[in-house]
């Protein structure tokens, strides 16, 4: 295992290793679910809210804002009435695709193995 001497920083917070930084991006109950939704393509706020069972509007807005601040999600506001807002992954967010796919596979394998015990 590599020992990291460099500090990593995002949004004013410092992290001792890149894994700690990466995990901080995903921390939050709904962020991975939001990212999975957006891996399917651009979505409007209402569509995300309908597709994510149990998330409150306040929490969805907060988690989307944090992902936007981290550069993972792009928010596009259209000047129409009623307001139209769409969210999509940035190139940086798209870079998470293989990571999310791996975590998905790992989770399915882990879930299968724990049921057998």
Coordinates of N, CA, C and O in Angstrom, one line a residue:
X1 N 0.8 -1.2 0.0 CA 0.0 0.0 0.0 C 0.9 1.2 0.0 O 1.9 1.3 0.7
X2 N 0.5 2.2 -0.8 CA 1.3 3.4 -0.9 C 1.0 4.4 0.3 O -0.2 4.6 0.6
X3 N 2.0 5.0 0.8 CA 1.8 6.0 1.8 C 1.8 7.4 1.1 O 2.8 7.7 0.4
X4 N 0.8 8.2 1.3 CA 0.7 9.5 0.6 C 1.2 10.6 1.5 O 0.8 10.7 2.7
X5 N 2.1 11.4 1.0 CA 2.6 12.6 1.8 C 1.8 13.9 1.4 O 1.7 14.8 2.2
X6 N 1.3 13.9 0.2 CA 0.6 15.1 -0.3 C -0.8 15.2 0.4 O -1.5 14.2 0.6
X7 N -1.3 16.4 0.6 CA -2.6 16.6 1.1 C -3.5 16.9 -0.1 O -3.1 17.6 -1.0
X8 N -4.8 16.5 -0.1 CA -5.7 16.8 -1.1 C -6.8 17.7 -0.6 O -7.2 17.5 0.6
X9 N -7.3 18.6 -1.4 CA -8.3 19.5 -0.9 C -9.4 19.7 -1.9 O -9.1 19.8 -3.2
X10 N -10.6 19.8 -1.4 CA -11.8 20.1 -2.3 C -12.8 20.9 -1.4 O -13.0 20.5 -0.2
X11 N -13.3 21.9 -1.9 CA -14.3 22.8 -1.2 C -13.8 23.2 0.2 O -14.6 23.1 1.1
X12 N -12.5 23.5 0.3 CA -12.0 23.9 1.6 C -11.7 22.8 2.6 O -11.2 23.1 3.7
X13 N -12.0 21.6 2.3 CA -11.7 20.5 3.2 C -10.4 19.8 2.7 O -10.2 19.6 1.5
X14 N -9.6 19.3 3.7 CA -8.4 18.7 3.3 C -8.5 17.2 3.6 O -9.1 16.8 4.6
X15 N -7.8 16.4 2.8 CA -7.8 14.9 2.9 C -6.4 14.4 2.9 O -5.6 14.9 2.1
X16 N -6.1 13.3 3.6 CA -4.8 12.8 3.7 C -4.4 11.9 2.6 O -3.3 11.7 2.3
X17 N -5.4 11.3 1.9 CA -5.1 10.4 0.8 C -6.2 10.5 -0.2 O -7.4 10.9 0.1
X18 N -5.9 10.1 -1.5 CA -6.9 10.2 -2.5 C -8.2 9.4 -2.3 O -9.2 9.7 -2.8
X19 N -8.0 8.3 -1.6 CA -9.2 7.4 -1.4 C -10.2 8.2 -0.4 O -11.4 8.2 -0.6
X20 N -9.6 8.8 0.6 CA -10.5 9.6 1.5 C -11.2 10.7 0.8 O -12.4 10.9 1.0
X21 N -10.5 11.3 -0.1 CA -11.1 12.4 -1.0 C -12.2 11.8 -1.8 O -13.3 12.3 -1.9
X22 N -12.0 10.7 -2.5 CA -12.9 10.0 -3.3 C -14.2 9.6 -2.6 O -15.3 9.9 -3.0
X23 N -14.0 9.0 -1.4 CA -15.1 8.6 -0.6 C -16.0 9.8 -0.1 O -17.2 9.7 -0.1
X24 N -15.3 10.9 0.1 CA -16.0 12.1 0.6 C -17.0 12.6 -0.5 O -18.0 13.1 -0.2
X25 N -16.6 12.4 -1.8 CA -17.5 12.8 -2.9 C -18.8 12.0 -2.9 O -19.9 12.5 -3.1
X26 N -18.7 10.7 -2.6 CA -19.8 9.8 -2.5 C -20.6 9.8 -1.2 O -21.7 9.3 -1.1
X27 N -20.0 10.4 -0.2 CA -20.7 10.4 1.1 C -22.0 11.1 1.0 O -22.1 12.2 0.4
X28 N -23.0 10.6 1.7 CA -24.3 11.1 1.6 C -25.2 10.0 1.1 O -24.8 9.3 0.1
X29 N -26.3 9.8 1.7 CA -27.2 8.7 1.4 C -27.6 8.6 0.0 O -27.7 7.5 -0.5
X30 N -27.8 9.7 -0.7 CA -28.4 9.6 -2.0 C -27.4 9.9 -3.2 O -27.8 9.7 -4.4
X31 N -26.2 10.2 -3.0 CA -25.3 10.6 -4.0 C -25.0 9.5 -5.0 O -25.1 9.7 -6.2
X32 N -24.8 8.3 -4.6 CA -24.5 7.2 -5.5 C -25.8 6.9 -6.3 O -25.7 6.6 -7.5
X33 N -26.9 7.0 -5.7 CA -28.2 6.8 -6.5 C -28.4 7.8 -7.5 O -28.8 7.5 -8.6
X34 N -28.1 9.1 -7.2 CA -28.2 10.2 -8.1 C -27.2 10.0 -9.3 O -27.6 10.1 -10.5
X35 N -26.0 9.6 -9.0 CA -25.0 9.3 -10.0 C -25.5 8.2 -10.9 O -25.4 8.3 -12.1
X36 N -26.0 7.1 -10.3 CA -26.5 6.0 -11.1 C -27.6 6.4 -12.1 O -27.7 6.0 -13.2
X37 N -28.5 7.3 -11.6 CA -29.6 7.8 -12.4 C -29.0 8.6 -13.6 O -29.5 8.5 -14.7
X38 N -28.1 9.4 -13.3 CA -27.5 10.3 -14.3 C -26.6 9.6 -15.3 O -26.3 10.1 -16.4
X39 N -26.1 8.4 -14.9 CA -25.3 7.6 -15.8 C -26.2 7.1 -17.0 O -25.7 6.8 -18.1
X40 N -27.5 7.1 -16.8 CA -28.5 6.7 -17.8 C -28.7 7.9 -18.8 O -29.3 7.7 -19.8
X41 N -28.3 9.1 -18.4 CA -28.5 10.3 -19.2 C -29.1 11.5 -18.5 O -29.4 11.4 -17.3
X42 N -29.3 12.6 -19.2 CA -29.8 13.8 -18.6 C -31.1 13.6 -18.0 O -32.0 12.9 -18.6
X43 N -31.4 14.2 -16.8 CA -32.6 14.1 -16.2 C -33.1 15.5 -15.6 O -32.2 16.2 -15.2
X44 N -34.4 15.7 -15.6 CA -34.9 16.8 -14.9 C -35.1 16.5 -13.4 O -35.1 15.4 -13.0
X45 N -35.2 17.6 -12.6 CA -35.3 17.5 -11.2 C -36.4 16.6 -10.8 O -36.3 15.6 -10.0
X46 N -37.6 16.8 -11.3 CA -38.8 16.1 -11.0 C -38.6 14.6 -11.3 O -39.1 13.7 -10.6
X47 N -38.0 14.3 -12.4 CA -37.7 12.9 -12.8 C -36.8 12.2 -11.8 O -37.1 11.1 -11.4
X48 N -35.8 12.9 -11.4 CA -34.9 12.3 -10.4 C -35.7 12.1 -9.1 O -35.5 11.0 -8.5
X49 N -36.5 13.0 -8.7 CA -37.3 12.9 -7.4 C -38.2 11.7 -7.5 O -38.4 11.0 -6.6
X50 N -38.9 11.5 -8.7 CA -39.8 10.4 -8.8 C -39.0 9.1 -8.8 O -39.5 8.0 -8.3
X51 N -37.8 9.0 -9.4 CA -37.1 7.8 -9.6 C -36.3 7.3 -8.4 O -35.9 6.2 -8.3
X52 N -36.1 8.2 -7.4 CA -35.4 7.9 -6.2 C -36.3 7.8 -5.0 O -36.7 8.8 -4.4
X53 N -36.8 6.6 -4.7 CA -37.7 6.4 -3.7 C -37.2 6.8 -2.3 O -36.1 6.4 -2.0
X54 N -38.0 7.6 -1.6 CA -37.6 7.9 -0.2 C -36.8 9.2 -0.1 O -36.7 9.7 1.0
X55 N -36.3 9.8 -1.1 CA -35.6 11.1 -1.0 C -36.5 12.2 -0.9 O -37.5 12.3 -1.6
X56 N -36.2 13.1 0.0 CA -37.0 14.4 0.1 C -36.5 15.4 -0.9 O -35.4 15.3 -1.4
X57 N -37.4 16.3 -1.2 CA -37.0 17.4 -2.2 C -35.8 18.2 -1.6 O -34.9 18.5 -2.4
X58 N -35.8 18.4 -0.3 CA -34.7 19.2 0.3 C -33.4 18.4 0.2 O -32.4 19.0 -0.2
X59 N -33.4 17.1 0.5 CA -32.2 16.3 0.5 C -31.7 16.2 -0.9 O -30.5 16.2 -1.2
X60 N -32.6 16.0 -1.9 CA -32.2 15.8 -3.3 C -31.5 17.1 -3.8 O -30.5 17.0 -4.4
X61 N -32.1 18.2 -3.5 CA -31.5 19.5 -3.9 C -30.2 19.7 -3.3 O -29.2 20.1 -3.9
X62 N -30.0 19.4 -2.0 CA -28.8 19.5 -1.3 C -27.7 18.6 -1.9 O -26.5 19.0 -2.1
X63 N -28.0 17.3 -2.1 CA -27.0 16.4 -2.6 C -26.6 16.8 -4.1 O -25.5 16.7 -4.4
X64 N -27.6 17.2 -4.9 CA -27.3 17.7 -6.2 C -26.4 18.9 -6.2 O -25.4 19.0 -7.0
X65 N -26.6 19.8 -5.3 CA -25.8 21.0 -5.1 C -24.3 20.6 -4.8 O -23.4 21.1 -5.3
X66 N -24.2 19.7 -3.9 CA -22.8 19.2 -3.5 C -22.1 18.5 -4.6 O -20.9 18.7 -4.8
X67 N -22.9 17.7 -5.4 CA -22.2 17.1 -6.6 C -21.9 18.1 -7.6 O -20.9 18.0 -8.3
X68 N -22.7 19.1 -7.7 CA -22.4 20.2 -8.7 C -21.1 21.0 -8.2 O -20.2 21.3 -9.0
X69 N -21.0 21.3 -6.9 CA -19.9 22.0 -6.4 C -18.6 21.2 -6.6 O -17.5 21.7 -6.8
X70 N -18.7 19.8 -6.6 CA -17.5 19.0 -6.7 C -17.2 18.8 -8.2 O -16.1 18.2 -8.5
X71 N -18.0 19.3 -9.1 CA -17.7 19.2 -10.5 C -18.2 17.9 -11.1 O -17.8 17.5 -12.3
X72 N -19.0 17.1 -10.4 CA -19.5 15.8 -10.9 C -20.8 16.0 -11.8 O -21.0 15.3 -12.7
X73 N -21.6 16.9 -11.4 CA -22.9 17.2 -12.0 C -22.9 18.6 -12.6 O -22.4 19.5 -12.0
X74 N -23.5 18.7 -13.8 CA -23.8 20.0 -14.4 C -25.3 20.3 -14.3 O -26.1 19.4 -14.6
X75 N -25.6 21.5 -13.9 CA -27.0 21.9 -13.8 C -27.3 23.0 -14.9 O -26.6 24.0 -15.0
X76 N -28.3 22.7 -15.7 CA -28.6 23.6 -16.8 C -30.0 24.2 -16.5 O -31.0 23.4 -16.3
X77 N -30.1 25.5 -16.4 CA -31.4 26.2 -16.1 C -31.8 26.8 -17.4 O -31.1 27.6 -18.0
X78 N -33.0 26.5 -17.9 CA -33.6 27.1 -19.1 C -34.5 28.3 -18.7 O -35.3 28.1 -17.8
X79 N -34.4 29.4 -19.4 CA -35.2 30.6 -19.0 C -36.7 30.5 -19.6 O -37.0 31.2 -20.5
X80 N -37.4 29.6 -19.0 CA -38.8 29.4 -19.5 C -39.7 29.4 -18.2 O -39.2 29.2 -17.1
X81 N -41.0 29.5 -18.4 CA -41.9 29.4 -17.3 C -42.9 28.3 -17.7 O -43.5 28.3 -18.8
X82 N -43.1 27.3 -16.8 CA -42.4 27.1 -15.5 C -40.9 26.8 -15.7 O -40.5 26.3 -16.8
X83 N -40.1 27.0 -14.7 CA -38.7 26.8 -14.8 C -38.4 25.4 -15.2 O -39.0 24.4 -14.7
X84 N -37.4 25.2 -16.1 CA -36.9 23.9 -16.5 C -35.5 23.8 -16.1 O -34.6 24.6 -16.5
X85 N -35.2 22.8 -15.3 CA -33.8 22.5 -14.9 C -33.4 21.1 -15.2 O -34.2 20.2 -14.9
X86 N -32.3 20.9 -15.8 CA -31.8 19.6 -16.2 C -30.5 19.3 -15.5 O -29.7 20.3 -15.4
X87 N -30.2 18.1 -15.2 CA -28.9 17.7 -14.6 C -28.3 16.6 -15.4 O -29.0 15.7 -16.0
X88 N -27.0 16.7 -15.6 CA -26.3 15.6 -16.3 C -24.9 15.6 -15.7 O -24.4 16.5 -15.1
X89 N -24.2 14.4 -15.9 CA -22.9 14.3 -15.4 C -21.9 15.1 -16.3 O -22.1 15.2 -17.5
X90 N -20.9 15.6 -15.7 CA -19.8 16.3 -16.4 C -18.9 15.2 -16.9 O -19.1 14.0 -16.6
X91 N -17.9 15.6 -17.6 CA -16.9 14.6 -18.1 C -16.2 13.9 -16.9 O -16.0 12.7 -16.9
X92 N -16.0 14.7 -15.8 CA -15.4 14.2 -14.6 C -16.4 13.2 -14.0 O -16.0 12.1 -13.5
X93 N -17.7 13.5 -14.0 CA -18.7 12.6 -13.5 C -18.8 11.3 -14.3 O -18.9 10.2 -13.8
X94 N -18.7 11.5 -15.6 CA -18.7 10.3 -16.5 C -17.5 9.4 -16.2 O -17.6 8.2 -16.4
X95 N -16.4 9.9 -15.8 CA -15.3 9.1 -15.4 C -15.6 8.2 -14.3 O -14.8 7.2 -14.0
X96 N -16.7 8.4 -13.6 CA -17.1 7.5 -12.5 C -17.7 6.2 -13.0 O -17.9 5.3 -12.2
X97 N -18.1 6.2 -14.3 CA -18.8 5.0 -14.8 C -18.2 3.7 -14.5 O -18.8 2.8 -13.9
X98 N -16.9 3.5 -14.8 CA -16.3 2.2 -14.5 C -16.2 1.9 -13.0 O -16.4 0.8 -12.5
X99 N -16.0 2.9 -12.2 CA -16.0 2.8 -10.7 C -17.4 2.3 -10.2 O -17.5 1.4 -9.4
X100 N -18.4 3.0 -10.7 CA -19.8 2.7 -10.3 C -20.2 1.3 -10.7 O -20.7 0.5 -10.0
X101 N -19.8 0.9 -12.0 CA -20.1 -0.4 -12.5 C -19.4 -1.5 -11.6 O -19.9 -2.5 -11.3
X102 N -18.1 -1.2 -11.3 CA -17.4 -2.2 -10.4 C -18.0 -2.3 -9.1 O -18.2 -3.4 -8.6
X103 N -18.4 -1.2 -8.4 CA -19.0 -1.2 -7.1 C -20.4 -2.0 -7.2 O -20.7 -2.7 -6.3
X104 N -21.1 -1.8 -8.3 CA -22.3 -2.5 -8.5 C -22.1 -4.0 -8.6 O -22.8 -4.8 -7.9
X105 N -21.1 -4.4 -9.3 CA -20.8 -5.8 -9.4 C -20.3 -6.4 -8.1 O -20.8 -7.5 -7.7
X106 N -19.5 -5.6 -7.4 CA -19.0 -6.1 -6.1 C -20.1 -6.2 -5.1 O -20.2 -7.2 -4.4
X107 N -21.0 -5.3 -5.1 CA -22.2 -5.3 -4.2 C -23.1 -6.5 -4.5 O -23.6 -7.1 -3.5
X108 N -23.3 -6.8 -5.8 CA -24.1 -8.0 -6.1 C -23.4 -9.3 -5.6 O -24.1 -10.1 -5.0
X109 N -22.1 -9.4 -5.8 CA -21.4 -10.5 -5.4 C -21.4 -10.6 -3.9 O -21.6 -11.7 -3.3
X110 N -21.2 -9.5 -3.2 CA -21.1 -9.5 -1.7 C -22.5 -9.9 -1.2 O -22.6 -10.7 -0.3
X111 N -23.6 -9.4 -1.8 CA -24.9 -9.7 -1.4 C -25.2 -11.2 -1.6 O -25.8 -11.8 -0.7
X112 N -24.7 -11.8 -2.7 CA -25.0 -13.2 -2.9 C -24.2 -14.0 -1.9 O -24.7 -15.0 -1.4
X113 N -23.0 -13.6 -1.6 CA -22.1 -14.4 -0.7 C -22.6 -14.3 0.7 O -22.5 -15.3 1.5
X114 N -23.2 -13.2 1.2 CA -23.6 -13.1 2.5 C -24.9 -13.9 2.8 O -25.2 -14.3 3.9
X115 N -25.7 -14.1 1.7 CA -27.0 -14.8 1.8 C -26.7 -16.3 2.0 O -27.5 -17.0 2.6
X116 N -25.6 -16.8 1.6 CA -25.3 -18.2 1.6 C -24.9 -18.7 3.0 O -24.9 -19.8 3.3
X117 N -24.4 -17.7 3.8 CA -23.9 -18.1 5.2 C -25.0 -18.4 6.2 O -26.1 -18.1 6.1

